[in-house]
Short mmCIF file of C-alpha atoms in Angstrom, two decimals:
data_model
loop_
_atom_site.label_atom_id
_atom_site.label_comp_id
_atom_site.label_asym_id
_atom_site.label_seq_id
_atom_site.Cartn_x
_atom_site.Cartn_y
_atom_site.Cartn_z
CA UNK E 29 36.26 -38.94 -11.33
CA UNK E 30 33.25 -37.92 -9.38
CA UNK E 31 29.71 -38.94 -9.99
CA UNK E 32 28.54 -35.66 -9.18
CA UNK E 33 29.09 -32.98 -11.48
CA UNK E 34 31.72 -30.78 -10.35
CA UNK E 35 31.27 -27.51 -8.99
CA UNK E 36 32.64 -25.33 -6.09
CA UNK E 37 29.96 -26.89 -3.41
CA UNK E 38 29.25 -29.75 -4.65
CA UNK E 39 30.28 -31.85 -1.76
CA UNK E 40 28.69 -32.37 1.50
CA UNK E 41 30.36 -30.86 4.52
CA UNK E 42 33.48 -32.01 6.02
CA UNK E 43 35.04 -29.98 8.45
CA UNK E 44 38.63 -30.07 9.48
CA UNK E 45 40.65 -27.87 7.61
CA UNK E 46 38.39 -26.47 5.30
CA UNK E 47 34.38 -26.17 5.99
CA UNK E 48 32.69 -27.03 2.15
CA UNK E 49 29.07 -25.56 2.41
CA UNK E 50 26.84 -28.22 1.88
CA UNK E 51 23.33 -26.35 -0.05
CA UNK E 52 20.92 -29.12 -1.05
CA UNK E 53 20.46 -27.39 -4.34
CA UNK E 54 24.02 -28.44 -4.89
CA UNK E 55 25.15 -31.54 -2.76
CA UNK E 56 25.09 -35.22 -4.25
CA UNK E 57 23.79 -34.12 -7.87
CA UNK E 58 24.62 -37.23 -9.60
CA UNK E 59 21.67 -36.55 -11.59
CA UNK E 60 23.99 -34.67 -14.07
CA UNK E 61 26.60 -36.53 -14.77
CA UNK E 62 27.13 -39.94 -16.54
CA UNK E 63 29.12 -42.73 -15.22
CA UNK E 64 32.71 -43.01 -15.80
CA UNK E 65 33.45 -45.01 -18.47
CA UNK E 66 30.35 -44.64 -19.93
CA UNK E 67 28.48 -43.47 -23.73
CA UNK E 68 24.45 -43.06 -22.53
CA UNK E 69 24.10 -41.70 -26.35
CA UNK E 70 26.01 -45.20 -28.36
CA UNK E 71 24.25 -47.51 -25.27
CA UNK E 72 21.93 -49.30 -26.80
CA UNK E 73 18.17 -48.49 -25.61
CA UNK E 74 16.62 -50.66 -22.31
CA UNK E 75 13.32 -51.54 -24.39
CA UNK E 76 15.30 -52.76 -27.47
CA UNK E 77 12.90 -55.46 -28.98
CA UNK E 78 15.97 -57.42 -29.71
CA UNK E 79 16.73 -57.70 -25.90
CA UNK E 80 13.09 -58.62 -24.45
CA UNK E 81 11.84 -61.07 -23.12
CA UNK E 82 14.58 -61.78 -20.43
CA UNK E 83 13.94 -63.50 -16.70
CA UNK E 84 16.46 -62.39 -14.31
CA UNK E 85 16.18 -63.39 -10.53
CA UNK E 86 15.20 -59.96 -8.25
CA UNK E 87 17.17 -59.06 -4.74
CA UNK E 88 14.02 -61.58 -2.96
CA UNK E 89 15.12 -64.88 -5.00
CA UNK E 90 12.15 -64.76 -7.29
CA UNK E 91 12.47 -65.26 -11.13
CA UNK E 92 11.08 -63.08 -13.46
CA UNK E 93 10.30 -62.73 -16.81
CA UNK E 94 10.17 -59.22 -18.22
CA UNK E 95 8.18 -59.06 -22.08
CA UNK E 96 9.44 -55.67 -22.36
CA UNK E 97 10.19 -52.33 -20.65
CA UNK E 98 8.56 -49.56 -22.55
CA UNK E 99 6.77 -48.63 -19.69
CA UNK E 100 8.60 -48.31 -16.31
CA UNK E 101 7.13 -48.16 -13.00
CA UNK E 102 9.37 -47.08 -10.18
CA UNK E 103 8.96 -46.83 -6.40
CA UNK E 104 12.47 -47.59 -4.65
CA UNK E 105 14.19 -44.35 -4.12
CA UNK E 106 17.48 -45.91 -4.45
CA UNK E 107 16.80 -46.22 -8.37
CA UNK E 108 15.49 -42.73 -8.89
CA UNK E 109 18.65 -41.60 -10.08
CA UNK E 110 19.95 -44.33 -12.18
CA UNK E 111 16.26 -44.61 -13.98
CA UNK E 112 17.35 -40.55 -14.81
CA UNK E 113 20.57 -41.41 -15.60
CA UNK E 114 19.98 -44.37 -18.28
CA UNK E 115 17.20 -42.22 -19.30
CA UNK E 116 14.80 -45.32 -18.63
CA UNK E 117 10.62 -44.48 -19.67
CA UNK E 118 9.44 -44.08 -16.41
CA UNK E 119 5.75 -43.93 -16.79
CA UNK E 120 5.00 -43.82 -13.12
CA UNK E 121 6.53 -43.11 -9.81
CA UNK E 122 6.28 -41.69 -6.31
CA UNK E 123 7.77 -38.20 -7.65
CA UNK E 124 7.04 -36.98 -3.54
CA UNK E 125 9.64 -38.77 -2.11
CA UNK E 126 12.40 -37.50 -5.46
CA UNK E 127 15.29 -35.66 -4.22
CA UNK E 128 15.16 -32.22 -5.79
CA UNK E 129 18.04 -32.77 -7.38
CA UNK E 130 16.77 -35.55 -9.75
CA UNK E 131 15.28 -34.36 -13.25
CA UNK E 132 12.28 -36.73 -13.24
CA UNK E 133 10.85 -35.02 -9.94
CA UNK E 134 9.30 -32.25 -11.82
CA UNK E 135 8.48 -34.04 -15.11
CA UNK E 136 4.92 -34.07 -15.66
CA UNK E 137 4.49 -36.86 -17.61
CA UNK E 138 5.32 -39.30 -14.38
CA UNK E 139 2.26 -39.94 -12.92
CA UNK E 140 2.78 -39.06 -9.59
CA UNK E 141 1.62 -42.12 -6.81
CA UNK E 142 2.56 -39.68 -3.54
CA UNK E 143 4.34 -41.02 -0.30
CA UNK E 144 4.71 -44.61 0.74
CA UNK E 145 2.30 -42.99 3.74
CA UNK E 146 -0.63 -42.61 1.39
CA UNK E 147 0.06 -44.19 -1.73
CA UNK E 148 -2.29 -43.52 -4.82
CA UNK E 149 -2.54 -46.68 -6.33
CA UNK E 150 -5.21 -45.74 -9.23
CA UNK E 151 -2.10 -44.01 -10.83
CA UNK E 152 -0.24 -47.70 -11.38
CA UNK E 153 -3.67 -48.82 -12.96
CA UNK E 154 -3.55 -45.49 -15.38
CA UNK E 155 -0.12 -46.49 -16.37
CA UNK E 156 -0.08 -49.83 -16.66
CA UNK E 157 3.81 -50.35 -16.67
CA UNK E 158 5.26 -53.13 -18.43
CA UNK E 159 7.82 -53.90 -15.41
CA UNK E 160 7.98 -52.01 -11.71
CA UNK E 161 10.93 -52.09 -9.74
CA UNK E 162 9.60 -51.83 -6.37
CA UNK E 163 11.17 -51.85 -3.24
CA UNK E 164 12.41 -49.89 0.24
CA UNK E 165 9.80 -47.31 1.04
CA UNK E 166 7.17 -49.29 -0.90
CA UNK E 167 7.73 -52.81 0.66
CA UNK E 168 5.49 -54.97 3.02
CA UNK E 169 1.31 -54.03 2.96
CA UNK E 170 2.44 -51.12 0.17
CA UNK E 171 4.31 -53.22 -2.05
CA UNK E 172 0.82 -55.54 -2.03
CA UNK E 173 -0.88 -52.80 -2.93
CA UNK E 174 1.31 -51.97 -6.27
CA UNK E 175 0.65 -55.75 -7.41
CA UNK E 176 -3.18 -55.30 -7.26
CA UNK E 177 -2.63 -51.91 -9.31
CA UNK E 178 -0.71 -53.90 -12.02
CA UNK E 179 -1.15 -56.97 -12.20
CA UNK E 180 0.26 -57.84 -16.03
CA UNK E 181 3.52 -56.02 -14.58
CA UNK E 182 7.14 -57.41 -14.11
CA UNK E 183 7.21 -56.78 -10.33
CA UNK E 184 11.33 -56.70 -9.43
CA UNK E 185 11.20 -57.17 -5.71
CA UNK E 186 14.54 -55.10 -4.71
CA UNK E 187 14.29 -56.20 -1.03
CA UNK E 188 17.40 -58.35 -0.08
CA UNK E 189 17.90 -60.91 2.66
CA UNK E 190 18.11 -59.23 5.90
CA UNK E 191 21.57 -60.49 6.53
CA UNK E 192 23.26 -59.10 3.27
CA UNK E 193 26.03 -56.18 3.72
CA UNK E 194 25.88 -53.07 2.43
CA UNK E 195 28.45 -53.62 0.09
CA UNK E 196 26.59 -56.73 -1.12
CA UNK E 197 23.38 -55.28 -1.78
CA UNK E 198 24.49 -52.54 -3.75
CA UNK E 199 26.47 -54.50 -6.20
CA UNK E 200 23.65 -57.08 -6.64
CA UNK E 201 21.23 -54.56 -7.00
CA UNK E 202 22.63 -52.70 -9.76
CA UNK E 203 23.92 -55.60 -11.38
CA UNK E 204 20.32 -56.43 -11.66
CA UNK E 205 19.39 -52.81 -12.79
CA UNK E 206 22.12 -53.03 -15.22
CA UNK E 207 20.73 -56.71 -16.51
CA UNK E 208 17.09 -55.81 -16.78
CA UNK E 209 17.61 -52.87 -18.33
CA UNK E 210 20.27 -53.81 -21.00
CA UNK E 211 22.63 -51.81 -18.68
CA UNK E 212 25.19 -54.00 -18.01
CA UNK E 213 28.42 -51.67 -19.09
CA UNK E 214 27.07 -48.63 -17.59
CA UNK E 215 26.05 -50.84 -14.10
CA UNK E 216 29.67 -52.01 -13.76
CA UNK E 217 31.25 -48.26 -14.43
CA UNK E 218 29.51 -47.23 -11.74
CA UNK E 219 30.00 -49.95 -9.62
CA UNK E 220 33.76 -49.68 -10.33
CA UNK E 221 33.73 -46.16 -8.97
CA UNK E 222 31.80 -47.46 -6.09
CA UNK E 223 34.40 -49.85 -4.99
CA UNK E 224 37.86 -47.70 -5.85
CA UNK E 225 36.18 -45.09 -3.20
CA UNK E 226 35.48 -47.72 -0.72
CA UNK E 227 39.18 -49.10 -0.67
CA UNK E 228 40.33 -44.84 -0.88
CA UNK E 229 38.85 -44.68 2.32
CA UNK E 230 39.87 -47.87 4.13
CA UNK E 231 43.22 -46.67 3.07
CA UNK E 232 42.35 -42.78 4.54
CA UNK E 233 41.21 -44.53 8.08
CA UNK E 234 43.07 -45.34 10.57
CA UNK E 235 41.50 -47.28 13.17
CA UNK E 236 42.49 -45.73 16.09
CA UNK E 237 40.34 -42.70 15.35
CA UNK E 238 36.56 -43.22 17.22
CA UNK E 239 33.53 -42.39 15.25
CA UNK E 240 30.03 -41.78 16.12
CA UNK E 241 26.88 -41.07 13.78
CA UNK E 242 24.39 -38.57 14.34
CA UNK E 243 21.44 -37.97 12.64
CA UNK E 244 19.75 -34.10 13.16
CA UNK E 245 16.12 -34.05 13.40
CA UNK E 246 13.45 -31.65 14.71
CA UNK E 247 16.30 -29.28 15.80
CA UNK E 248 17.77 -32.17 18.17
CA UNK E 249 20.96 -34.32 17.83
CA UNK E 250 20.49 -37.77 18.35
CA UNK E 251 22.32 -41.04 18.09
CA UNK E 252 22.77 -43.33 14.88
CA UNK E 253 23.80 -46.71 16.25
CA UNK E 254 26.74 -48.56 13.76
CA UNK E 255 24.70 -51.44 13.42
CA UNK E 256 21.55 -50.17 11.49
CA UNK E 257 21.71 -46.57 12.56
CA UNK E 258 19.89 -44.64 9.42
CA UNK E 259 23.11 -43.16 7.46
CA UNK E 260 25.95 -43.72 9.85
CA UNK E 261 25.70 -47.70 9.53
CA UNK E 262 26.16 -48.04 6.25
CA UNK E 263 29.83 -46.53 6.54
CA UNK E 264 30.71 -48.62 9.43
CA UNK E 265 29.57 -51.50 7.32
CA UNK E 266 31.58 -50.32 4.11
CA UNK E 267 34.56 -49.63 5.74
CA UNK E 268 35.15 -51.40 9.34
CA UNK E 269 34.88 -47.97 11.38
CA UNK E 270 35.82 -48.00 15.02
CA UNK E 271 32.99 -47.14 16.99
CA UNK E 272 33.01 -44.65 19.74
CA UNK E 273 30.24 -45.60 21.08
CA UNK E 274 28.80 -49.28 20.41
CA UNK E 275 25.57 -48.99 22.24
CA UNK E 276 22.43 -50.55 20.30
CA UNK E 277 19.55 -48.55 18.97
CA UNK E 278 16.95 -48.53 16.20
CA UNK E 279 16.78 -47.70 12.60
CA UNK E 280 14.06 -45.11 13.03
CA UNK E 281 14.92 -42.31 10.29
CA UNK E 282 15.74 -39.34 13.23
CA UNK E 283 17.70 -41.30 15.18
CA UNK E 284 17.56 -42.45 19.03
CA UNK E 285 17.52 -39.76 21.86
CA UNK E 286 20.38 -40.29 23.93
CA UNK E 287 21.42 -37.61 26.04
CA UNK E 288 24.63 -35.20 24.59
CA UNK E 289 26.04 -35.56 27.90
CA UNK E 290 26.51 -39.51 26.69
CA UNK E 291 27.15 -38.78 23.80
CA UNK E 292 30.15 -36.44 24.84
CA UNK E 293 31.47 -39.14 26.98
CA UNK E 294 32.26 -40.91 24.44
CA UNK E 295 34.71 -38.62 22.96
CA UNK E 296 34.69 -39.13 19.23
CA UNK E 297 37.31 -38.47 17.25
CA UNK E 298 34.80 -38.22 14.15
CA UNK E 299 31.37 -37.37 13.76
CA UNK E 300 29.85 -38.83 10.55
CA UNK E 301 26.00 -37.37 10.60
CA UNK E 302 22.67 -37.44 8.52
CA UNK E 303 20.92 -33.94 8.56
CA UNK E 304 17.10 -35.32 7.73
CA UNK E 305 15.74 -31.71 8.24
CA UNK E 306 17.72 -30.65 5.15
CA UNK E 307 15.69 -33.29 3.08
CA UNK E 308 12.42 -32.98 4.59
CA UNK E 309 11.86 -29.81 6.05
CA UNK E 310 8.47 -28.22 4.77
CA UNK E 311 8.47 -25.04 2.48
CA UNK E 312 9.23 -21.88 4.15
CA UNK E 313 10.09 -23.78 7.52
CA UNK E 314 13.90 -23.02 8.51
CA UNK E 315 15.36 -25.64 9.69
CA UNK E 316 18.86 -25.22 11.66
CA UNK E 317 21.54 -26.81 9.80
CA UNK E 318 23.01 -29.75 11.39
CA UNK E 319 26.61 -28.01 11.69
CA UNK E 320 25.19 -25.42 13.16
CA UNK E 321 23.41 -26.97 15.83
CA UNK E 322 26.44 -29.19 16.94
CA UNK E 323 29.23 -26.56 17.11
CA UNK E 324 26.23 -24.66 19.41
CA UNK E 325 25.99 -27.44 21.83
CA UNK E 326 27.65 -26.71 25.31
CA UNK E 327 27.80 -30.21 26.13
CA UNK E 328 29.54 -31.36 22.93
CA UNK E 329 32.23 -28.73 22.77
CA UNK E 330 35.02 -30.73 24.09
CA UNK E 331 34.43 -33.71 22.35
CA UNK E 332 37.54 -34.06 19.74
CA UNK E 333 35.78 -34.08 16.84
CA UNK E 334 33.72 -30.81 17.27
CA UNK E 335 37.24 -29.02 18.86
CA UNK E 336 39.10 -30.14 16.02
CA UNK E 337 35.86 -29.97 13.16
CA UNK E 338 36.10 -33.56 12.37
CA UNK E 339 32.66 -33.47 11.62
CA UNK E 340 31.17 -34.52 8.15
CA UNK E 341 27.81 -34.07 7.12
CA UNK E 342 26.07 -36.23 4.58
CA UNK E 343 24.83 -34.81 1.36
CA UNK E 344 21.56 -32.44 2.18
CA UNK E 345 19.02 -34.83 -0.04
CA UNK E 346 21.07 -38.26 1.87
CA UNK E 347 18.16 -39.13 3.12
CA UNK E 348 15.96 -39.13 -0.09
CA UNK E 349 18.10 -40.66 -1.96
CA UNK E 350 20.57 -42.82 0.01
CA UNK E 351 21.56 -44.68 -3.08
CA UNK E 352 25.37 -46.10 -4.81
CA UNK E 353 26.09 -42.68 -5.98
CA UNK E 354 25.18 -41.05 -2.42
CA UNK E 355 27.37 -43.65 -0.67
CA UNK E 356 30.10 -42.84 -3.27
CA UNK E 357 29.76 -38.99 -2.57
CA UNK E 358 29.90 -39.72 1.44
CA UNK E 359 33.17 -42.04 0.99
CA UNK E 360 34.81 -39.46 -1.39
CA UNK E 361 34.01 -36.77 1.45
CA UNK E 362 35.15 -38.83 4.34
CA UNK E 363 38.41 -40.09 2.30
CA UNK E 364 39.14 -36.31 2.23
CA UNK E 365 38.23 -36.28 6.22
CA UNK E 366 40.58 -38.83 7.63
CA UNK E 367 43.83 -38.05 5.04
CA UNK E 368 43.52 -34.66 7.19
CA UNK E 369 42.98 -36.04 10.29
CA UNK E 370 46.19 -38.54 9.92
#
């Protein structure tokens, strides 16, 4: 069973056989759909008086003690969609940096604190949240800035150690989600589905096939390194990829410029690539799809993976949301990718 809600285009592209369009209206909308295994109506409510207070220990070590959660702040974009999903009282949030897909984007009655670029602060003081689970865009100087805002708040740090996996983050971060929000059912279902897609796809792979990440940006293709490339390292984490090209690089969010003639040296078998412009690109600006602007490059047609369309392309709102059900989505996609390629 999908997270997503099932329709004809719901998936992100994989090409191979079969090209799935990949709209951002309709890619990764796990907004609509509840968890397998789940009842959101029978659960029983996250600011239960029965349940609060509770001190759970956030992804930084530190202990907390949450008095209740009647009020949520919210600021990590990889929570946006669960905090929809439970149906949690979000009070305030940074609404700008929502996927378009998630119902709370346009709800009103979220005061809105902007971009991590120029957060408005006075709105955390106007909603004095019980409990603010802060993290990702919002961390370092900005994450400072939140505490001053709210200082009676439960602040839930949601910034792990540097040297935790992928795999480990995500299940001790929605543990924790599930825990402090009287979750705990509804945080395993979804973790379940999490990990059955990560072992379909180790199964799907087979090492000898070479992958590279992309990530399309500005109009240009660049690089995504497998060791904290934005969007491509994350799968080579999850599932052991084989890289085709292991040359270091950054984890700036378009990429690294490397030239396509390197790039097509490398001869990937796979392509595994993060179209930012599809999540970002300003109203009324047309932005070339990222399909669309490798299959046009001379200098990558003879790379395997573009002559044979192994090329998958993350969900259109990946980069907004990059978040367990995203990563789910992407592993269901690519499971689909390398059964064909076999």
């Amino acid at each position: 069973m999908s997270l997503t809600r099932p329709t004809a285009t719901s998936r992100p592209i994989a090409t191979l056989a079969l090209v799935a369009a990949s709209a951002l209206l309709l890619a990764g909308c796990s907004g609509n759909a509840e968890p397998a295994g789940t009842d959101s109506e029978s659960a029983p409510a996250a600011s239960d008086e029965s349940y609060y207070p509770i001190t759970v220990t956030d992804m930084a070590g530190n202990e907390v003690t949450i008095e209740s959660a009647d009020s949520v702040g919210i600021t990590d974009n990889r929570f946006f969609q669960l905090a929809a999903d439970w149906d949690l009282p979000v009070t305030v949030a940074p609404r700008d940096l929502m996927s378009p897909n998630n119902p709370l984007v346009d709800d009103e009655s979220i005061l809105n604190t902007g971009t991590h670029r120029e957060p408005d602060f006075e709105q955390f003081v106007a909603a004095d949240p019980d409990v603010i689970i802060n993290g990702y865009r919002y961390s370092g100087e900005t994450a400072d800035g939140v505490k001053e805002a709210a200082p009676d708040a439960a602040f839930i740090d949601m910034t792990g150690p540097e040297d935790q996996t992928v795999d480990e983050y995500v299940t001790q971060s929605v543990t924790l989600m599930g825990e402090i929000f009287n979750k705990e059912a509804e945080a395993q279902a979804i973790l379940d589905q999490f990990h059955a897609a990560i072992d379909d796809a180790k199964a799907a792979y087979d090492p000898a096939l070479t992958v590279m990440g992309l990530v399309t940006a500005g109009g240009e293709i660049n690089y995504s390194n497998p060791f904290d490339g934005r969007g491509a390292s994350v799968f080579f984490s999850l599932l052991d990829l084989t890289p085709a090209l292991d040359t270091e690089g950054s984890e700036s969010h378009t990429g690294d410029s490397v030239s396509l003639e390197a790039l097509a040296e490398a001869n990937a078998d796979v392509l595994i690539v993060l179209d930012r412009d599809a999540a970002v690109s300003e109203e009324g600006e047309k932005a070339t799809p990222a399909l669309e602007l490798i299959n046009g490059s001379a200098a990558l047609a003879n790379v395997p993976a573009v002559k044979n369309q192994a090329i998958y392309v993350f969900p259109a709102d990946f980069y907004l949301t990059e978040d367990v059900f995203a990563f789910t989505t992407v592993l269901e996609g690519l499971t689909e990718l390398f059964s064909s390629a076999k």
